Coordinates of C-alpha atoms in Angstrom, one line a residue:
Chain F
X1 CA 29.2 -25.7 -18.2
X2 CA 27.0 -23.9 -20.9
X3 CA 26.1 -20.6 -19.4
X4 CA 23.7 -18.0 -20.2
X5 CA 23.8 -14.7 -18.9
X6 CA 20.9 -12.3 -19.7
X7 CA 21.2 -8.7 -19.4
X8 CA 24.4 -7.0 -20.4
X9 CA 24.8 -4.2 -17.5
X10 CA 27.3 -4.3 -15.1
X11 CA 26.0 -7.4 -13.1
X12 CA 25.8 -9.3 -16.6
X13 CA 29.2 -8.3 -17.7
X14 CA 30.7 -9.0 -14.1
X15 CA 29.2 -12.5 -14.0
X16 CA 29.9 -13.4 -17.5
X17 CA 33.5 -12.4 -17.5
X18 CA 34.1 -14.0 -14.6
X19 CA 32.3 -17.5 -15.2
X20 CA 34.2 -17.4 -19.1
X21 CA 37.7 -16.8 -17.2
X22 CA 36.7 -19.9 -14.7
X23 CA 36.3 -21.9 -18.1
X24 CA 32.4 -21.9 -18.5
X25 CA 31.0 -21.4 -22.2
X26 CA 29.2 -18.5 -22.2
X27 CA 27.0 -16.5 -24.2
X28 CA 24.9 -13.5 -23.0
X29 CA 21.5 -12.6 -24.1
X30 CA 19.8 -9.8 -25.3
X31 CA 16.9 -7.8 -27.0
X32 CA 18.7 -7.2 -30.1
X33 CA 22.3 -8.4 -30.4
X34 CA 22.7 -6.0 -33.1
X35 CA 21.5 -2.7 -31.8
X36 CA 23.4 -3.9 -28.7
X37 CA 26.5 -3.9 -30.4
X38 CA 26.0 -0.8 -32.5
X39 CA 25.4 1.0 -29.5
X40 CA 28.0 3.4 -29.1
X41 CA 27.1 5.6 -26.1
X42 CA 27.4 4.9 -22.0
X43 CA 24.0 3.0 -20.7
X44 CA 21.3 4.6 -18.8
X45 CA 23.5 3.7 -15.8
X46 CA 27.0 4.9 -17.0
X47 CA 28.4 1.9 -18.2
X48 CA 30.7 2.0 -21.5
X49 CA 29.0 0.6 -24.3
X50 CA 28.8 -3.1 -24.4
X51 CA 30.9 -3.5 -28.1
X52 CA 34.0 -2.0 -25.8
X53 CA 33.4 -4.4 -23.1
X54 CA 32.5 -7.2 -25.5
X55 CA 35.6 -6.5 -27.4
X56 CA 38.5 -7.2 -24.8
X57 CA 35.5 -10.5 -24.3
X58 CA 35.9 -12.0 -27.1
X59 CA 35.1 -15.7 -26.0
X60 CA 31.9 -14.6 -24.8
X61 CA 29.5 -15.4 -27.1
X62 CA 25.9 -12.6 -27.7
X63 CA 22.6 -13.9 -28.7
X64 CA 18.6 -12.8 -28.5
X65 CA 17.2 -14.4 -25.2
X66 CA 15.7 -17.2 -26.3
X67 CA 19.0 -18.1 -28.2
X68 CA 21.1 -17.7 -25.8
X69 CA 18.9 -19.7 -23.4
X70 CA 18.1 -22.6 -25.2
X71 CA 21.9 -23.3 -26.0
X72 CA 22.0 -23.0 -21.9
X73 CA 22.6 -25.8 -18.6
X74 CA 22.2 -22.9 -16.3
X75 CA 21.1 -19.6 -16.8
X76 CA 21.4 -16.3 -15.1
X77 CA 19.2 -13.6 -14.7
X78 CA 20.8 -10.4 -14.8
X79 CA 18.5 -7.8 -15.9
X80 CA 17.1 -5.3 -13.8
X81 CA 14.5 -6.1 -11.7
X82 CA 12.0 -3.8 -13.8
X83 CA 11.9 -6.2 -16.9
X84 CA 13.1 -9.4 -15.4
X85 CA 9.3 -11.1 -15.8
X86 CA 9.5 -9.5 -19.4
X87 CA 13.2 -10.5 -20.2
X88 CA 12.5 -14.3 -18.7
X89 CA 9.3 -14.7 -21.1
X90 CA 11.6 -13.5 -23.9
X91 CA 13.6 -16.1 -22.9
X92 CA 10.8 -18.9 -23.0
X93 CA 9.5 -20.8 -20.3
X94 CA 10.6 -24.1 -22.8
X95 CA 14.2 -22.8 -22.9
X96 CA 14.1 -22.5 -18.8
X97 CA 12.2 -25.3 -17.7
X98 CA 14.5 -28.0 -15.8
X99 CA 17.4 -26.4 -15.4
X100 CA 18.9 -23.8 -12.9
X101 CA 17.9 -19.9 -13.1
X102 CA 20.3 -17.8 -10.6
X103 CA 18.1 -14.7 -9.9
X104 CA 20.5 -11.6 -9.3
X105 CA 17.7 -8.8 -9.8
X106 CA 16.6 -6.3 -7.0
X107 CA 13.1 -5.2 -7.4
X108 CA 14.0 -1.4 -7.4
X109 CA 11.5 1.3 -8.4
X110 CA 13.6 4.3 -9.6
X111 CA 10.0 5.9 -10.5
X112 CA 10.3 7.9 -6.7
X113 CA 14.2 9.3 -6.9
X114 CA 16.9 7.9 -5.2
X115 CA 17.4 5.5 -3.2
X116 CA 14.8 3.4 -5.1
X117 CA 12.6 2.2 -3.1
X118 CA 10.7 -2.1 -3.6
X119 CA 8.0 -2.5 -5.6
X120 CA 7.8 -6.2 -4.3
X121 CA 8.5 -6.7 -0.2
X122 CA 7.4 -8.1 2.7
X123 CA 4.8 -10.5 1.6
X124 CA 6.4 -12.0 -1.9
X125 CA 9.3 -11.4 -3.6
X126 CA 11.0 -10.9 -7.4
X127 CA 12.3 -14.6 -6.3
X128 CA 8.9 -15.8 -6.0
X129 CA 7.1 -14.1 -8.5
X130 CA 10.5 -15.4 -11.0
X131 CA 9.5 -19.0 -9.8
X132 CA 5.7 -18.8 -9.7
X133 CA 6.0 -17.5 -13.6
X134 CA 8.0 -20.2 -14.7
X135 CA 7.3 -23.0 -12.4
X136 CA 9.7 -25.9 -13.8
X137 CA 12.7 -23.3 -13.4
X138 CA 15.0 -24.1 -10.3
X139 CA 15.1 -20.9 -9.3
X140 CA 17.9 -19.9 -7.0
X141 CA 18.2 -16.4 -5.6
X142 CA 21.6 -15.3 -5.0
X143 CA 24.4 -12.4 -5.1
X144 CA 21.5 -9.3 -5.2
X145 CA 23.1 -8.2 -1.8
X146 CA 26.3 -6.7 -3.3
X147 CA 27.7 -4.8 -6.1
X148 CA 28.7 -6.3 -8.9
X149 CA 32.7 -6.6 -8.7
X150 CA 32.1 -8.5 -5.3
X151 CA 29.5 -10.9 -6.6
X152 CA 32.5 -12.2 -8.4
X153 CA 35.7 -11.5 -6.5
X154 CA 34.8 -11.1 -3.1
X155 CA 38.7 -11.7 -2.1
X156 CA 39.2 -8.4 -3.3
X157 CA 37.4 -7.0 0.5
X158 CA 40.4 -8.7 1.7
X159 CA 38.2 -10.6 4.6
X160 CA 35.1 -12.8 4.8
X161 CA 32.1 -12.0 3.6
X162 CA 28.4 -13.8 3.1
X163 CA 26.6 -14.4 0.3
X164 CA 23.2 -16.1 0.5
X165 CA 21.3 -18.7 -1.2
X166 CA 17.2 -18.9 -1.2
X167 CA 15.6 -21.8 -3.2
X168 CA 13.1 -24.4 -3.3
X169 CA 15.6 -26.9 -4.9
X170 CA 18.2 -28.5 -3.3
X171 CA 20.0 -29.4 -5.7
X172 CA 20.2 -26.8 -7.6
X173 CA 21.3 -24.7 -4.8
X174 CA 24.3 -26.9 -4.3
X175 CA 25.3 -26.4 -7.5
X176 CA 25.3 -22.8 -7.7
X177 CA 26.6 -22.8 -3.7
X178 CA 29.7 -24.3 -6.0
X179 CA 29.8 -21.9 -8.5
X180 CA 30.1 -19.4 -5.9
X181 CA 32.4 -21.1 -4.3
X182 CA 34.5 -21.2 -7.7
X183 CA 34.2 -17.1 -7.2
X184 CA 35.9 -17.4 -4.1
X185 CA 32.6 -17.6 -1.4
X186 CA 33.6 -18.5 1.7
X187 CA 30.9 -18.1 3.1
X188 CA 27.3 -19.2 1.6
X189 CA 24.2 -19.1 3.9
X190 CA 21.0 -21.0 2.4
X191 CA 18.7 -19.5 4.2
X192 CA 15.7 -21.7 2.7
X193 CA 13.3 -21.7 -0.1
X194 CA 12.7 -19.0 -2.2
X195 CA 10.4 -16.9 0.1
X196 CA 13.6 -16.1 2.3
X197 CA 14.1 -14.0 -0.9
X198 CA 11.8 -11.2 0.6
X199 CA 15.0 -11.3 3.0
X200 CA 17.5 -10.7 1.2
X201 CA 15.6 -8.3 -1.5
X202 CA 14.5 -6.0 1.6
X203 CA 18.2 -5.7 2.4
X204 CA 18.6 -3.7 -0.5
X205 CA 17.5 0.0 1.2
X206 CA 20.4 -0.3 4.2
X207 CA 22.7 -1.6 1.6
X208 CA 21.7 1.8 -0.5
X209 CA 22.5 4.1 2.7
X210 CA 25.1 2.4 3.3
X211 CA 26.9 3.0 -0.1
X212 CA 26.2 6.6 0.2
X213 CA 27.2 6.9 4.2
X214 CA 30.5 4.9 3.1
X215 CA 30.7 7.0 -0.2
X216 CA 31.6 3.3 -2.2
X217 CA 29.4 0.3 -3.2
X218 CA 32.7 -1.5 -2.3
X219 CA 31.4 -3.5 0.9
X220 CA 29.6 -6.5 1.9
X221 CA 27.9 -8.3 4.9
X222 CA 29.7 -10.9 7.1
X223 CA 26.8 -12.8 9.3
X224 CA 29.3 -12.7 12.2
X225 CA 28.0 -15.7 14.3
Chain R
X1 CA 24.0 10.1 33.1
X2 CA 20.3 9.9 34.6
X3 CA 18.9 7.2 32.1
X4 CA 14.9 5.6 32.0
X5 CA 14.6 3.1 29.8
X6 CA 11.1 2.6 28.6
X7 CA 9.8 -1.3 28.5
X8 CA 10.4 -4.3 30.5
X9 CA 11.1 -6.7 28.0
X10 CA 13.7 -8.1 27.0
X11 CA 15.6 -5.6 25.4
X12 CA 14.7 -2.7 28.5
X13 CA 16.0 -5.4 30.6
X14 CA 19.3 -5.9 28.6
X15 CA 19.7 -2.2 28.8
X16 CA 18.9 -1.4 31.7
X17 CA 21.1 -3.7 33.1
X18 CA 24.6 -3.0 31.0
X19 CA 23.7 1.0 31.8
X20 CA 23.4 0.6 35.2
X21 CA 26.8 -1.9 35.4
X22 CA 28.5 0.6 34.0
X23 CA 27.5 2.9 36.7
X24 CA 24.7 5.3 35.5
X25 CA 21.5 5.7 37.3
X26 CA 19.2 3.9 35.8
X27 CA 14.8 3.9 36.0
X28 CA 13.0 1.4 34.1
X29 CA 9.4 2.6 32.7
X30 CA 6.5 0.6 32.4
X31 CA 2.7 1.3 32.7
X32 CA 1.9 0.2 35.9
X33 CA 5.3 -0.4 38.3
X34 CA 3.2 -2.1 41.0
X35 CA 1.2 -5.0 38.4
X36 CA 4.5 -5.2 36.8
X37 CA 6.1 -6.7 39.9
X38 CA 3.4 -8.4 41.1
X39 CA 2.9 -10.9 37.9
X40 CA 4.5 -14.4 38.6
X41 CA 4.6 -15.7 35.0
X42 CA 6.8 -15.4 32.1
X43 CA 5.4 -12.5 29.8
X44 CA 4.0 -13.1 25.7
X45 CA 8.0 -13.5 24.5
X46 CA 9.0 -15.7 27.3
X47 CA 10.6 -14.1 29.6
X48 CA 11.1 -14.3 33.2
X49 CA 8.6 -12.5 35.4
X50 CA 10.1 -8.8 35.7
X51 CA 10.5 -9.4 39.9
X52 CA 12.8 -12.3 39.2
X53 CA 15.1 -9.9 37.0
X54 CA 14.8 -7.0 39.3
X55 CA 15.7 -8.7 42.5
X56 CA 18.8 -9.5 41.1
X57 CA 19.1 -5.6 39.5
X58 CA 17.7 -4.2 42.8
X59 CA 20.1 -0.7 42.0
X60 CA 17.6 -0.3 38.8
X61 CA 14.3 1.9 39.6
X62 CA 11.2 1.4 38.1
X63 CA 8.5 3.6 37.6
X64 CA 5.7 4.9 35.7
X65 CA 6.8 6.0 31.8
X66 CA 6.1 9.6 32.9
X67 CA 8.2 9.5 36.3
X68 CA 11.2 7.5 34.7
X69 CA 11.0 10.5 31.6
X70 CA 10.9 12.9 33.4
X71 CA 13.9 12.4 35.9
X72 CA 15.9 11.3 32.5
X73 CA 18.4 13.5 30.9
X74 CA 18.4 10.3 28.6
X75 CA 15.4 8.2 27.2
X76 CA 15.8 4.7 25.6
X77 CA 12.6 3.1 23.8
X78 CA 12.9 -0.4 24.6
X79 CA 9.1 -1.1 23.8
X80 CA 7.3 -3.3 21.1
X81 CA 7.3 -1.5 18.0
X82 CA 3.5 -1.9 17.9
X83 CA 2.9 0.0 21.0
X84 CA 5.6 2.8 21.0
X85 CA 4.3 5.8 20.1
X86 CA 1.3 5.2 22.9
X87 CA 4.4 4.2 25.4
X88 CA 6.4 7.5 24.8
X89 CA 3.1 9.5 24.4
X90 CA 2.6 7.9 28.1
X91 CA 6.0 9.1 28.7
X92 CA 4.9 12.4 27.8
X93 CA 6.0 15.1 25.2
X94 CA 7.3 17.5 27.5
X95 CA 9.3 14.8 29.4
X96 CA 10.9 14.1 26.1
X97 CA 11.4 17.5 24.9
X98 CA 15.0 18.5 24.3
X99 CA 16.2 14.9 25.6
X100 CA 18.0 12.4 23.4
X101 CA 15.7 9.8 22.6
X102 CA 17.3 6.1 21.4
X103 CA 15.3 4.1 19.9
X104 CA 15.4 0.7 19.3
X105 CA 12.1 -0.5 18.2
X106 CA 11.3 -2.4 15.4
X107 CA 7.8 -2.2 13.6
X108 CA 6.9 -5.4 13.9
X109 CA 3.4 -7.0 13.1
X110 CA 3.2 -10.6 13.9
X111 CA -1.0 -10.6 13.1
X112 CA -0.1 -13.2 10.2
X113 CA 2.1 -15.0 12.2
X114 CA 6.2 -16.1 11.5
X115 CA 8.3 -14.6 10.1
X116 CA 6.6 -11.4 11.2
X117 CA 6.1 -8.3 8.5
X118 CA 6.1 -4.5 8.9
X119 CA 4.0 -2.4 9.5
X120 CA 5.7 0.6 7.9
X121 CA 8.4 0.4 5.3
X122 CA 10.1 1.8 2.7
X123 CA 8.4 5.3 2.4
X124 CA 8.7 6.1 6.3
X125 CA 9.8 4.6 9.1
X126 CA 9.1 3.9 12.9
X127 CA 12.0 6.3 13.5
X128 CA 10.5 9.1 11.9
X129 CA 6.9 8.7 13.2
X130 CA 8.6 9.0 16.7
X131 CA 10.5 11.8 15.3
X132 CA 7.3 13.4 13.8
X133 CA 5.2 12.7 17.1
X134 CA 7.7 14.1 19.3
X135 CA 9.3 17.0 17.1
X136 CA 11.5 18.1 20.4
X137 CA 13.0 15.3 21.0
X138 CA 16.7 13.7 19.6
X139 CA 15.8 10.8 18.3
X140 CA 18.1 8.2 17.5
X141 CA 17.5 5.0 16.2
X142 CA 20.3 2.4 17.1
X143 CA 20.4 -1.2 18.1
X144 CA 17.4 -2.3 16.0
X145 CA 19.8 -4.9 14.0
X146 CA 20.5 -7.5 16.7
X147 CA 19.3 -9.4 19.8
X148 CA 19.4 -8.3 23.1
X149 CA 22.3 -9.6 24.6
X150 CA 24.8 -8.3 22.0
X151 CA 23.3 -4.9 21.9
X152 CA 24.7 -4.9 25.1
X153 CA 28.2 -6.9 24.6
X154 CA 28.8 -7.4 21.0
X155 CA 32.3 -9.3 22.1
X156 CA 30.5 -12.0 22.8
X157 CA 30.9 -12.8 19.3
X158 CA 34.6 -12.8 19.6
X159 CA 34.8 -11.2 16.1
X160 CA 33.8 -6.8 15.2
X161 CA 30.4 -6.7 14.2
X162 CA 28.4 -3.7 13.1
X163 CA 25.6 -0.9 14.5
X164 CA 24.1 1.7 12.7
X165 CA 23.0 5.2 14.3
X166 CA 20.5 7.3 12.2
X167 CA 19.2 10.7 13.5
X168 CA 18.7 14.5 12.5
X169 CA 20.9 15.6 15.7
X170 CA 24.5 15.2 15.0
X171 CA 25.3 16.1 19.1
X172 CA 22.7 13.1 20.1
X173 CA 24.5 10.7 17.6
X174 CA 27.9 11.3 19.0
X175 CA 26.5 10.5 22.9
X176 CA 24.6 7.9 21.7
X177 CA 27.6 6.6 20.0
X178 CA 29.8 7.0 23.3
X179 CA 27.4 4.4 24.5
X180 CA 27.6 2.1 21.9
X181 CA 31.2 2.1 22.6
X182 CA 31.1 1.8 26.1
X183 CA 28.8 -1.5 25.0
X184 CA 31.5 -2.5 23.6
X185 CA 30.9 -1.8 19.9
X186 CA 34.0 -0.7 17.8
X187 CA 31.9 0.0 14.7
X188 CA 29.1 2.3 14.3
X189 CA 27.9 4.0 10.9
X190 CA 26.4 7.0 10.9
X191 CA 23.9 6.6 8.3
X192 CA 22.6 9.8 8.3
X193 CA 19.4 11.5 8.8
X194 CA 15.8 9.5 11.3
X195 CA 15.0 8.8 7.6
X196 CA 17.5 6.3 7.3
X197 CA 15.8 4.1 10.2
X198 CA 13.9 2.7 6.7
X199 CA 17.0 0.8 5.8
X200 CA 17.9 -0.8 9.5
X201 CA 14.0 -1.1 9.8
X202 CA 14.1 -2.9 6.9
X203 CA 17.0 -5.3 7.7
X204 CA 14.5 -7.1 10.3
X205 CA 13.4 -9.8 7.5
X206 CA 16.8 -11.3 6.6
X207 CA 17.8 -11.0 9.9
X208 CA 14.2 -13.2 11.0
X209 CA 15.3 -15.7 7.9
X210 CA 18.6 -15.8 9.2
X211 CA 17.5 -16.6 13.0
X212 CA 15.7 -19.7 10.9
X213 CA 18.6 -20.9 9.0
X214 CA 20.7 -20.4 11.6
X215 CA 19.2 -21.6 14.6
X216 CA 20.0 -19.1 17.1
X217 CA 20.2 -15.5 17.4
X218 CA 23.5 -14.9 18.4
X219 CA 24.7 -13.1 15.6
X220 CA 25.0 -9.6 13.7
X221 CA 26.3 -8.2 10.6
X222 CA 29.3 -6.8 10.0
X223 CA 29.9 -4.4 6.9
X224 CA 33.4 -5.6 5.1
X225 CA 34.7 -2.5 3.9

């Protein structure tokens, strides 16, 4: 399938590696696909530059949003939950509308200190606001309960875990139930349309306690049941 | 251990029951022992009448909040979230003071109906306001995370499951967590500090979704690590 993959941190590299090595054509979007290869110092949250991760990547293709989404069947939203309205606009609602938008972000306001608390709960979501904005999007909001390497190789806990699916299109969540199937989700929960997003986004501050308690962001939830 | 467990719910009931099965004296609080047996139909959530529990618990005492706290070297909060802090200042501060306090309320508002929202979130908790309104008291917030009958025996799930303590008072976490095991739980976090009740507080919403999708409430998390 024709991928894009919008945002370049952790969760964009993670995803788009991981959907190239599964055989996808992929191409990940950003600002300025220049000054995001000439960059040559760690990102604001540690990560090597992108030119050394896009380097041992070379199949993976980098464009400007729009670019990279119009060239797209299915597109992910990996930027951080701060400029994911912002990034999706760059995008263009034409380049979205009809096809299937996998919502990763976590609406986490850094502005207080750590842990980050929501600047969206309880009574809407990032999910909804993402669908609301660009109403002929499928949105589908997935994999924003767990860190990056696990979104994509959740064998590597070495038991079951749960992922969850919140959407207002069927279809489209059975497609991307698939794709994280193809990352090796045994277990996928759809817990509804894309309100049960306020859910899964409000599990963000016991997963953030829980990384420092356990001193590792290397964990997930199993729904035991 | 002398233990009152405050509320006649569900969840006091639950309690109260697996406490005093496993052979510690147990008094159950309410507001008015006397109107409490005397009604003959199910209360607001459904439950039995409390005479129909009792008279098949007749070892478990029941009493006014401030005459179950104050023969208590142990207090559990079993009350709606909504009326807690009037319960326990019925209880009484003094009756409180220097006592380890569990709690296990959730700040739920149903005013705009299913799936319920918070009342307090993110930037305090229902933990800490107890904490804050009873400053000598050990509070520890437990149990929050999962229905009433597997507070009590998580092995009915037949697979481990997770609780979470949080609390200021390292010595009432450890006894507190000698009871979760003596539940039957095999694995309990210590998040750290009352603040951390934010996070479990917090988990309420995917766990409500989940109760949806699922169709039952027999279930918990369990953190994959």
């Amino acid at each position: 399938m024709d991928i894009a993959v919008l945002g370049t941190g952790s969760v964009g590299r993670a995803v788009a590696g991981r959907l190239h090595s599964l055989g996808h054509a992929v191409v990940v979007g950003t600002r300025d696909p220049q000054a995001t290869l000439a960059r040559t110092e760690p990102d604001g949250m540690g990560n090597p530059p992108f030119a050394t991760w896009h380097a041992d990547h070379e199949g993976v293709g980098l464009a400007a949003f729009a670019d990279a989404a119009a060239g797209a069947e299915l597109v992910v939203n990996a930027s951080s939950g701060d400029v994911t309205l912002d990034v999706l606009r760059l995008a263009g609602a034409a380049n979205l509308a009809g096809k299937v938008l996998v919502d990763i972000a976590n609406p986490l306001d850094f502005s207080n200190g750590f842990p980050p608390t929501l600047f969206v709960k309880d009574t809407d979501s990032l999910g909804e606001q993402v669908q609301r904005a660009f109403p002929e999007a499928r949105v589908v909001k997935t994999l924003n309960t767990l860190t990056a390497a696990l979104m994509v190789d959740p064998a590597a806990l070495g038991a079951p875990s749960t992922v969850f699916v919140s959407g207002d299109d069927a279809t489209a969540k059975a497609l991307v139930t698939d794709l994280l199937t193809s990352f090796g989700h045994e277990d996928v929960i759809d817990l509804g349309g894309i309100d049960t997003a306020r859910g899964t986004e409000m599990l963000l501050p016991v997963w953030l306690r829980l990384m420092g308690a356990l001193g590792t962001a290397q964990f997930n939830f199993h729904v035991v049941r």
